[in-house]
Coordinates of C-alpha atoms in Angstrom, one line a residue:
Chain A
M29 CA 50.3 64.2 -34.7
S30 CA 48.4 60.7 -34.0
E31 CA 47.1 62.4 -30.4
F32 CA 45.5 64.7 -33.0
F33 CA 43.8 62.3 -35.2
A34 CA 42.5 60.0 -31.9
M35 CA 40.8 63.5 -30.9
G36 CA 40.9 62.1 -27.3
G37 CA 38.8 58.6 -29.0
Y38 CA 36.3 60.3 -30.7
G39 CA 38.5 60.3 -33.7
L40 CA 36.3 58.0 -36.0
Y41 CA 33.0 60.4 -35.3
V42 CA 34.9 63.9 -35.7
W43 CA 36.5 62.8 -38.9
G44 CA 33.7 60.7 -40.2
S45 CA 31.8 63.7 -40.2
F46 CA 34.4 66.4 -41.4
G47 CA 35.6 63.7 -44.0
A48 CA 31.7 62.9 -45.4
M49 CA 31.0 66.5 -45.9
A50 CA 35.1 67.2 -47.6
L51 CA 34.0 63.9 -49.9
L52 CA 30.5 65.7 -50.7
M53 CA 31.8 69.5 -51.5
V54 CA 34.5 67.7 -53.6
A55 CA 32.5 65.7 -55.3
E56 CA 29.8 68.1 -55.6
V57 CA 31.8 70.8 -57.6
I58 CA 33.7 68.0 -59.0
I59 CA 30.1 66.9 -61.0
V60 CA 29.1 70.5 -61.2
R61 CA 31.8 71.6 -63.3
Q62 CA 31.8 68.0 -65.5
Q63 CA 28.2 68.8 -65.8
R64 CA 28.7 71.8 -67.9
H65 CA 31.9 70.7 -69.7
D66 CA 29.4 68.0 -70.8
M67 CA 27.0 70.1 -71.7
L68 CA 29.1 72.7 -73.6
T69 CA 30.6 70.0 -75.5
R70 CA 27.1 68.5 -76.4
L71 CA 25.4 72.2 -77.5
R72 CA 29.0 73.1 -79.6
R73 CA 28.1 70.1 -81.8
M74 CA 24.9 70.9 -82.0
E75 CA 25.7 74.2 -83.1
R76 CA 28.5 72.8 -85.6
Q77 CA 25.9 70.6 -86.9
R78 CA 23.5 73.5 -87.4
T79 CA 26.1 75.8 -88.8
A80 CA 28.3 74.2 -90.9
P81 CA 27.0 73.7 -94.6
P82 CA 25.7 69.8 -94.8
V83 CA 26.7 67.9 -97.5
S84 CA 23.8 67.5 -99.6
P85 CA 21.9 71.1 -98.9
E86 CA 18.7 69.4 -100.7
K87 CA 18.5 66.1 -98.3
E88 CA 19.0 67.9 -95.8
S89 CA 16.0 70.7 -96.4
G90 CA 14.1 68.0 -97.6
K91 CA 14.0 66.6 -93.8
Chain B
M13 CA 17.2 103.5 -55.7
N14 CA 15.7 103.7 -59.0
S15 CA 19.1 102.5 -61.3
R16 CA 19.4 99.7 -58.6
L17 CA 15.6 98.7 -60.0
I18 CA 16.6 98.7 -63.0
N19 CA 19.9 97.1 -62.7
W20 CA 17.9 94.1 -61.1
F21 CA 15.3 93.5 -63.6
K22 CA 18.6 93.6 -66.4
L23 CA 20.4 90.8 -64.4
S24 CA 16.7 89.1 -63.9
S25 CA 17.1 87.8 -67.6
P26 CA 19.4 85.1 -68.1
A27 CA 21.5 86.7 -70.8
T28 CA 22.8 89.0 -68.3
F29 CA 22.6 86.8 -65.6
Y30 CA 24.7 84.0 -67.5
P31 CA 28.2 85.9 -67.4
F32 CA 27.4 88.0 -64.4
A33 CA 27.1 84.6 -62.3
G34 CA 30.7 83.4 -64.7
R35 CA 32.4 86.6 -62.8
M36 CA 31.1 86.1 -59.5
V37 CA 31.9 82.1 -59.5
P38 CA 35.7 82.5 -58.5
W39 CA 35.4 85.3 -55.7
F40 CA 33.1 83.3 -54.0
S41 CA 35.5 80.0 -54.8
W42 CA 38.1 82.0 -53.1
I43 CA 36.0 83.6 -50.3
A44 CA 34.7 80.3 -49.2
I45 CA 38.2 78.8 -49.6
I46 CA 39.6 81.1 -47.6
L47 CA 37.1 81.0 -44.5
L48 CA 37.1 77.2 -44.4
V49 CA 40.8 76.9 -43.8
I50 CA 40.1 80.2 -41.4
A51 CA 37.2 78.3 -39.9
L52 CA 38.9 74.7 -39.4
Y53 CA 42.0 76.3 -38.1
L54 CA 39.9 77.6 -35.2
S55 CA 38.1 74.9 -34.7
F56 CA 40.8 72.5 -34.5
F57 CA 43.6 74.1 -32.9
V58 CA 41.9 77.4 -32.0
A59 CA 38.5 76.3 -29.5
P60 CA 39.4 74.5 -26.2
T61 CA 38.6 71.3 -25.5
D62 CA 35.1 70.7 -24.2
Y63 CA 34.9 69.1 -20.7
K64 CA 32.3 66.9 -20.6
Q65 CA 32.1 65.7 -24.2
G66 CA 36.0 66.0 -24.6
E67 CA 37.0 66.2 -29.2
G68 CA 33.8 64.9 -30.0
Y69 CA 32.0 68.4 -29.4
R70 CA 34.3 69.8 -32.3
I71 CA 31.5 68.1 -34.8
I72 CA 29.0 70.7 -33.6
F73 CA 31.5 72.8 -35.8
I74 CA 29.9 71.8 -39.3
H75 CA 27.0 70.0 -37.9
V76 CA 25.3 73.1 -36.7
P77 CA 26.0 75.1 -40.2
V78 CA 25.5 72.3 -42.3
A79 CA 21.6 72.1 -40.1
W80 CA 21.0 75.8 -40.8
M81 CA 22.0 75.8 -44.8
S82 CA 20.2 73.3 -45.5
M83 CA 16.6 75.2 -43.9
F84 CA 17.9 78.1 -45.2
I85 CA 18.1 77.0 -48.7
Y86 CA 14.6 75.9 -48.6
V87 CA 13.7 79.3 -47.7
I88 CA 15.8 80.9 -50.4
M89 CA 14.3 78.1 -53.1
A90 CA 10.4 79.1 -51.6
G91 CA 11.2 83.0 -52.4
W92 CA 12.2 82.4 -56.1
A93 CA 9.3 80.4 -56.5
A94 CA 7.1 82.9 -55.1
V95 CA 9.0 85.7 -57.8
G96 CA 8.6 83.6 -60.3
L97 CA 5.1 83.1 -59.8
V98 CA 4.9 86.4 -59.7
Y99 CA 7.0 88.0 -62.0
N100 CA 7.7 84.7 -64.5
T101 CA 10.7 85.5 -64.6
R102 CA 12.6 82.7 -65.9
L103 CA 15.4 82.7 -64.0
S104 CA 13.9 82.4 -60.7
A105 CA 12.8 79.2 -61.7
M106 CA 16.8 78.1 -62.9
M107 CA 18.0 79.1 -59.2
S108 CA 15.7 77.2 -57.4
E109 CA 16.4 74.5 -59.2
A110 CA 20.2 74.3 -59.3
L111 CA 20.0 75.5 -55.3
A112 CA 17.5 72.0 -54.3
P113 CA 21.0 69.2 -54.8
T114 CA 22.7 71.3 -52.7
G115 CA 20.1 71.9 -50.9
A116 CA 19.6 68.0 -50.3
M117 CA 23.0 67.2 -50.1
F118 CA 23.3 69.7 -46.7
A119 CA 20.1 68.2 -45.2
F120 CA 21.9 65.0 -45.9
L121 CA 24.9 65.7 -44.3
S122 CA 23.0 67.2 -40.8
L123 CA 21.6 63.8 -40.8
W124 CA 25.1 62.2 -41.4
T125 CA 26.9 64.4 -38.9
G126 CA 23.9 64.2 -36.4
A127 CA 24.3 60.9 -36.1
L128 CA 27.8 60.6 -36.2
W129 CA 27.7 63.3 -32.6
G130 CA 24.9 61.3 -31.1
K131 CA 26.6 57.8 -31.0
P132 CA 29.3 58.9 -28.9
M133 CA 27.2 61.4 -26.9
W134 CA 24.0 60.0 -26.6
G135 CA 25.0 56.0 -27.1
T136 CA 23.2 55.5 -30.5
W137 CA 23.0 56.7 -34.0
W138 CA 19.7 58.0 -34.1
V139 CA 17.2 59.8 -31.7
W140 CA 13.6 60.4 -32.5
D141 CA 14.3 63.6 -31.5
A142 CA 12.4 66.5 -32.4
R143 CA 15.1 68.5 -34.5
L144 CA 16.4 64.8 -35.8
T145 CA 13.0 64.2 -37.0
S146 CA 12.2 67.9 -38.8
S147 CA 15.7 67.7 -40.4
L148 CA 14.7 63.7 -42.0
I149 CA 11.3 65.3 -43.0
L150 CA 13.3 68.1 -44.1
L151 CA 15.1 66.0 -46.7
F152 CA 12.0 64.0 -47.4
L153 CA 10.5 68.0 -49.1
Y154 CA 14.0 68.1 -51.0
I155 CA 13.9 64.9 -52.5
G156 CA 10.3 65.4 -53.5
F157 CA 11.0 68.5 -55.4
I158 CA 13.7 67.1 -57.3
A159 CA 11.5 64.0 -58.0
L160 CA 8.6 66.5 -59.3
K161 CA 11.1 68.4 -61.5
S162 CA 12.7 65.3 -62.9
A163 CA 9.1 63.6 -63.8
I164 CA 8.0 66.5 -65.9
E165 CA 9.2 66.8 -69.1
D166 CA 7.8 70.3 -70.4
P167 CA 10.3 72.7 -68.5
R168 CA 7.6 75.6 -68.0
R169 CA 5.2 73.2 -66.1
A170 CA 8.3 71.5 -64.4
D171 CA 9.6 75.0 -63.0
R172 CA 5.5 75.8 -62.1
A173 CA 4.8 72.7 -60.6
G174 CA 7.9 72.9 -58.3
A175 CA 6.9 76.5 -57.2
I176 CA 3.9 75.5 -55.9
L177 CA 5.4 72.6 -54.0
L178 CA 7.6 74.6 -52.3
L179 CA 5.4 77.6 -51.8
V180 CA 3.3 74.5 -49.6
G181 CA 6.3 73.4 -48.6
V182 CA 7.4 75.9 -46.6
I183 CA 4.1 77.0 -45.2
N184 CA 3.7 73.3 -43.9
I185 CA 7.4 73.2 -42.6
P186 CA 6.5 75.6 -39.2
I187 CA 3.4 73.1 -38.5
I188 CA 5.5 70.1 -39.1
Y189 CA 8.4 71.3 -36.8
F190 CA 5.8 72.3 -34.1
S191 CA 4.1 69.1 -34.4
V192 CA 7.0 66.7 -34.2
R193 CA 7.9 68.8 -31.4
W194 CA 5.1 68.6 -29.5
W195 CA 5.1 64.9 -30.4
N196 CA 8.6 64.7 -29.0
T197 CA 7.5 66.1 -24.9
L198 CA 4.7 64.1 -25.4
H199 CA 6.9 61.1 -25.9
Q200 CA 9.1 62.5 -22.7
G201 CA 10.5 58.6 -22.5
A202 CA 13.1 58.8 -25.3
T203 CA 14.1 62.4 -25.0
I204 CA 17.6 63.0 -24.2
K205 CA 18.5 66.4 -23.0
M206 CA 21.8 67.9 -24.9
S207 CA 24.2 67.5 -22.3
G208 CA 23.9 70.5 -20.3
Q209 CA 24.8 73.9 -22.7
T210 CA 27.6 74.6 -20.9
S211 CA 27.7 78.5 -22.0
M212 CA 29.3 78.1 -25.1
D213 CA 32.5 79.9 -25.3
E214 CA 33.6 82.7 -27.9
T215 CA 36.1 81.0 -29.8
M216 CA 34.1 78.0 -30.5
L217 CA 30.9 80.9 -31.4
I218 CA 33.3 82.3 -33.6
A219 CA 34.5 79.4 -35.1
M220 CA 30.7 78.2 -36.2
L221 CA 30.3 81.4 -37.9
I222 CA 33.2 81.2 -39.7
M223 CA 31.8 78.2 -41.3
T224 CA 28.6 79.4 -41.6
F225 CA 29.8 82.1 -43.7
A226 CA 32.0 79.4 -45.5
V227 CA 29.8 77.3 -46.4
W228 CA 27.3 80.0 -47.3
A229 CA 30.2 81.5 -50.0
Y230 CA 30.6 77.3 -51.1
T231 CA 26.8 77.4 -51.7
I232 CA 26.6 80.6 -53.9
A233 CA 29.6 79.6 -56.2
V234 CA 28.2 76.2 -56.9
V235 CA 24.7 76.8 -57.2
L236 CA 25.9 80.0 -59.8
L237 CA 28.2 77.1 -61.3
R238 CA 25.1 74.9 -61.6
V239 CA 22.4 77.7 -62.5
R240 CA 25.3 78.2 -65.6
T241 CA 24.7 75.2 -66.9
I242 CA 20.7 74.9 -66.7
I243 CA 21.2 78.6 -68.3
L244 CA 22.5 76.7 -71.1
E245 CA 20.5 74.1 -71.5
R246 CA 17.1 76.0 -71.1
E247 CA 18.7 79.0 -73.2
R248 CA 20.2 77.0 -76.4
D249 CA 18.2 78.0 -79.2
T250 CA 18.5 82.1 -78.2
T251 CA 20.7 84.2 -80.1
W252 CA 22.8 84.8 -77.2
V253 CA 23.9 81.5 -76.5
R254 CA 24.3 80.6 -80.4
T255 CA 26.9 83.5 -80.4
L256 CA 28.7 81.9 -77.6
L257 CA 28.8 78.5 -78.7
Q258 CA 30.1 79.6 -82.1
E259 CA 32.7 81.7 -80.7
G260 CA 33.7 78.7 -78.8
N261 CA 33.8 76.5 -81.6
R262 CA 36.0 78.2 -83.5
R263 CA 38.6 78.6 -80.5
Chain C
M10 CA -22.0 78.3 -57.0
L11 CA -24.0 75.7 -54.1
D12 CA -25.8 74.1 -57.1
I13 CA -22.7 73.2 -58.7
F14 CA -20.6 72.3 -55.9
R15 CA -24.0 70.3 -55.5
T16 CA -24.1 68.9 -59.2
L17 CA -20.5 67.7 -59.1
L18 CA -20.2 66.7 -55.6
W19 CA -23.6 63.6 -56.9
R20 CA -21.7 63.6 -60.4
D21 CA -18.5 62.2 -58.7
I22 CA -20.1 60.1 -56.3
T23 CA -22.7 58.3 -58.8
L24 CA -19.3 57.9 -61.0
A25 CA -17.2 56.5 -58.3
M26 CA -20.4 54.1 -57.5
R27 CA -19.9 52.4 -60.9
S28 CA -16.5 51.5 -60.7
R29 CA -17.5 49.9 -57.0
A30 CA -14.2 47.4 -57.4
D31 CA -12.5 50.3 -56.9
L32 CA -13.6 51.7 -54.2
V33 CA -14.0 47.9 -52.4
A34 CA -10.3 47.1 -53.3
N35 CA -9.4 50.4 -51.4
L36 CA -11.3 49.5 -48.3
F37 CA -9.2 46.1 -48.5
F38 CA -6.0 47.5 -49.1
F39 CA -6.5 49.1 -45.7
I40 CA -7.9 45.9 -44.1
I41 CA -5.1 43.9 -45.3
V42 CA -2.3 46.6 -44.0
V43 CA -4.1 46.5 -40.4
S44 CA -4.6 43.3 -40.4
L45 CA -0.4 42.5 -41.4
F46 CA 1.2 44.0 -38.6
P47 CA 0.3 41.9 -36.0
L48 CA 1.3 38.5 -38.4
G49 CA 4.3 40.8 -38.1
I50 CA 5.1 42.2 -34.5
G51 CA 3.6 38.8 -32.7
P52 CA 0.0 38.4 -31.2
E53 CA 0.8 40.3 -28.0
M54 CA -2.2 42.0 -26.9
A55 CA 0.0 44.4 -24.4
T56 CA 2.0 45.3 -27.4
L57 CA -0.2 45.6 -30.1
R58 CA -2.8 47.8 -28.3
L59 CA 0.4 49.9 -28.1
I60 CA 0.7 50.5 -31.7
A61 CA -2.7 50.2 -32.6
P62 CA -3.0 54.1 -33.1
G63 CA -0.2 54.6 -35.0
V64 CA -0.8 51.7 -37.3
V65 CA -4.2 52.8 -37.8
W66 CA -3.3 55.7 -38.5
V67 CA -0.2 54.6 -41.1
A68 CA -2.3 52.4 -42.8
A69 CA -5.2 55.4 -43.7
L70 CA -2.5 57.3 -45.0
L71 CA -1.2 54.7 -47.2
A72 CA -4.7 54.0 -48.4
S73 CA -5.7 57.3 -48.9
M74 CA -2.1 58.2 -50.9
L75 CA -3.0 55.0 -53.0
A76 CA -6.7 56.1 -53.6
L77 CA -6.1 59.7 -54.2
E78 CA -4.0 59.3 -57.5
R79 CA -7.5 58.6 -59.4
I80 CA -9.0 61.7 -57.9
F81 CA -8.4 64.0 -61.0
A82 CA -7.2 60.9 -63.7
A83 CA -10.4 60.2 -65.3
D84 CA -11.5 63.9 -65.9
Y85 CA -8.3 64.4 -67.5
E86 CA -8.3 61.6 -69.8
D87 CA -11.4 62.4 -70.9
G88 CA -11.6 66.3 -71.3
T89 CA -14.2 66.9 -68.3
L90 CA -11.0 68.7 -66.6
E91 CA -10.2 70.9 -69.6
Q92 CA -14.0 72.0 -69.3
M93 CA -14.1 72.7 -65.7
L94 CA -10.9 75.1 -65.6
L95 CA -13.2 76.9 -68.9
T96 CA -16.1 78.0 -66.3
P97 CA -16.8 80.7 -64.7
Q98 CA -17.4 79.1 -61.7
P99 CA -14.0 79.1 -59.0
L100 CA -12.2 76.4 -59.7
A101 CA -10.7 75.8 -56.0
L102 CA -14.8 75.3 -55.4
L103 CA -14.6 72.8 -58.0
I104 CA -12.0 70.8 -56.6
L105 CA -13.5 71.4 -52.9
A106 CA -16.7 68.9 -54.7
K107 CA -14.3 66.9 -56.3
V108 CA -12.4 66.0 -53.0
A109 CA -15.2 66.3 -51.0
A110 CA -16.8 63.3 -53.6
H111 CA -13.6 61.3 -53.4
W112 CA -13.7 61.5 -49.3
L113 CA -17.3 60.9 -49.3
V114 CA -16.7 57.6 -51.2
T115 CA -12.8 56.2 -50.0
G116 CA -12.6 58.0 -46.8
V117 CA -15.7 57.5 -45.1
P118 CA -15.7 53.5 -45.6
L119 CA -12.4 53.5 -43.6
V120 CA -13.6 55.7 -40.5
L121 CA -16.7 53.1 -40.4
I122 CA -14.1 49.6 -40.6
A123 CA -11.9 51.3 -38.0
P124 CA -13.7 50.4 -34.9
V125 CA -13.6 46.6 -36.2
L126 CA -10.3 46.9 -36.9
G127 CA -9.8 48.8 -33.6
L128 CA -11.2 45.7 -31.9
Q129 CA -8.6 43.4 -33.0
Y130 CA -5.9 45.4 -31.4
N131 CA -7.9 45.2 -28.2
L132 CA -8.8 48.9 -27.7
S133 CA -11.3 50.3 -25.3
G134 CA -14.4 51.4 -25.8
E135 CA -13.4 55.1 -25.3
M136 CA -10.0 54.6 -27.6
L137 CA -12.3 53.1 -30.2
Q138 CA -14.3 55.9 -29.7
V139 CA -11.9 59.2 -29.9
L140 CA -9.8 56.6 -33.0
I141 CA -13.1 57.7 -35.2
V142 CA -13.5 61.1 -34.1
T143 CA -9.6 61.6 -35.2
L144 CA -10.5 59.4 -38.7
L145 CA -13.3 61.8 -39.2
L146 CA -11.0 64.8 -38.8
G147 CA -8.4 64.0 -40.2
T148 CA -9.0 62.3 -43.0
P149 CA -10.3 64.9 -44.9
S150 CA -7.0 66.9 -45.0
L151 CA -5.7 64.1 -46.0
S152 CA -7.6 63.6 -49.0
L153 CA -7.5 67.9 -49.1
I154 CA -3.6 67.9 -49.1
G155 CA -3.4 64.5 -51.1
A156 CA -5.3 66.5 -53.8
I157 CA -2.5 69.5 -54.1
G158 CA 0.1 66.5 -55.0
A159 CA -2.8 64.3 -57.2
A160 CA -2.8 68.1 -59.5
L161 CA 0.6 68.6 -59.6
T162 CA 1.3 65.0 -61.0
L163 CA -1.3 64.9 -63.4
G164 CA -1.0 62.7 -66.2
L165 CA 2.7 61.8 -65.3
R166 CA 4.0 58.4 -65.9
G167 CA 4.8 57.0 -62.1
G168 CA 2.5 59.5 -60.5
G169 CA 1.0 57.4 -58.2
V170 CA 4.7 56.7 -56.3
L171 CA 5.5 60.5 -56.7
N172 CA 2.1 61.8 -55.9
A173 CA 2.7 60.0 -52.3
L174 CA 6.5 61.4 -52.0
L175 CA 5.4 64.6 -51.9
V176 CA 2.4 64.5 -49.7
M177 CA 3.7 62.0 -47.8
P178 CA 6.1 64.8 -45.8
L179 CA 3.2 67.2 -45.5
T180 CA 0.5 65.2 -43.6
I181 CA 2.9 64.3 -40.9
P182 CA 1.2 67.0 -39.1
V183 CA -2.1 65.1 -39.4
L184 CA -0.4 61.5 -38.4
I185 CA 0.9 62.8 -35.2
F186 CA -2.2 64.7 -33.8
G187 CA -4.8 61.6 -34.9
A188 CA -2.1 59.1 -33.5
G189 CA -1.6 61.0 -30.8
A190 CA -5.0 61.4 -29.5
V191 CA -5.7 58.2 -29.3
E192 CA -2.7 57.3 -27.3
A193 CA -3.4 60.5 -25.0
T194 CA -7.0 59.2 -24.4
A195 CA -4.9 55.7 -23.7
S196 CA -2.6 57.5 -21.4
G197 CA -5.4 58.9 -19.1
L198 CA -4.2 62.8 -20.6
G199 CA -7.2 63.9 -22.5
G200 CA -6.9 63.9 -26.1
I201 CA -9.1 67.0 -27.0
G202 CA -6.5 69.0 -27.3
H203 CA -5.1 66.8 -30.3
L204 CA -8.7 67.2 -31.9
Y205 CA -8.6 70.9 -31.6
L206 CA -5.3 70.8 -33.8
L207 CA -6.6 68.1 -36.2
G208 CA -9.7 70.8 -36.2
A209 CA -7.2 73.6 -36.8
I210 CA -5.7 72.1 -39.5
L211 CA -8.5 70.5 -41.6
L212 CA -9.8 74.0 -41.5
A213 CA -6.4 75.5 -42.6
A214 CA -6.7 72.8 -45.1
L215 CA -9.9 73.5 -46.2
F216 CA -9.6 77.1 -47.0
F217 CA -5.6 76.8 -48.2
A218 CA -5.6 73.2 -50.5
P219 CA -8.5 73.5 -53.0
L220 CA -6.7 77.5 -54.1
A221 CA -3.2 75.5 -54.1
A222 CA -4.7 72.4 -56.2
A223 CA -6.3 74.8 -58.2
A224 CA -3.2 76.6 -58.8
A225 CA -1.2 73.2 -59.7
L226 CA -4.2 71.7 -62.4
R227 CA -4.1 75.3 -64.6
I228 CA -0.5 74.4 -64.4
S229 CA -1.0 70.8 -64.9
A230 CA -3.7 71.4 -67.6
E231 CA -2.5 73.5 -69.6

């Protein structure tokens, strides 16, 4: 097993490459999902404010 | 033929593309995962040890697919840019915007894996080799596009300015590539030939190709996911997005 | 057609001559950058001679990037640019005139001062000649390609840096062949091939860049 990770002395380089790729790909997926989640929460909140009857309609329309 | 044409135009509207993309994401995610597992298995357990480079050569299984992908994504972005300028479709600009970060990531990864390969094989992290240099320039082009997009506030102007930059860039890429290659051959001193390309083992080639398809599927999945967010943001005032949000709120 | 080209060319040159301080500053930027390198690297003449073409070319590239920011800015601010967009004459031609004027007032001084800087680096007479020819062929390409970036970043905050970021990767071939011609001459290979390629790039840029810049201007000034 440790022989496998040593990669015949090239462990640092091989795992450095594959590790960086895995890290970036996982990070990208997480970031993209987070962005989508944030966007949805933001837009939903905006939508609620738009549709919910305001507390004092006169004040709201006066703006 | 005709019905297919209509279909395509229908899909080019964000309102129809949004749910379509949503349905496609899990498919491509699963394809990507399965292919990745197969490719990783092939590249570590099936492909034989290279007699010249030992185990270190296994970096090729990601280096080459990633480098291909970084070039390919730029061309695709330019293609979307052209479509966007000609047909004035909103979706194409959103697609090129969604592709850019992934393309930049792959360009960076191709440099990173190249450096990690170069160190044990050539004894140095970086050589001013024609391919390495052009990859670096490609990364600059991606960064320029992203910077331009984020600097312009008006989305319509950002879309079209970005499209022009992409088209200018894609015309320039071959010129840049050949000039860099020429420059490199002139400065013979530092050139290092890839240690004698031994006729590549068939399993190596297959592993590399499967990895390429895996990266493809990954790109499609992540870009569709990202374009959905972009569509939501851009179309937030349209009726269909508002209905969608209201449904989400009710739940 | 030619009339409007000439009129605009003269107008821009006259305007530039009124704010001469800018032009002088640009020229001195070039001189200072070139003169800084020996201070950073050391006075070894053999080394300096080796890097001279590259240094002069990179400095010329930076100086022209710096100057490009202003190519459309004044016209954009006072509304002249909008009028230009509305004229029946092809916009690409107007842009060509503006770029030509810009090159005459910012590029040509660099070309003229370059031999003096080359002497600082102990370049031979032949190398100096080639250097001037490459700069003459190359700096117009820089201005033309840079005009696209300037048009895209028109009116943006931090437009100057952004423009440099966009344009510099695209100017790499000019840099390679420009500096390469001088180096090839120095090593006895002869730089004529490089000069042809520089000329080819210039011709291509003369044709395509104004069109691209015109499209970009229409988008930016909308």
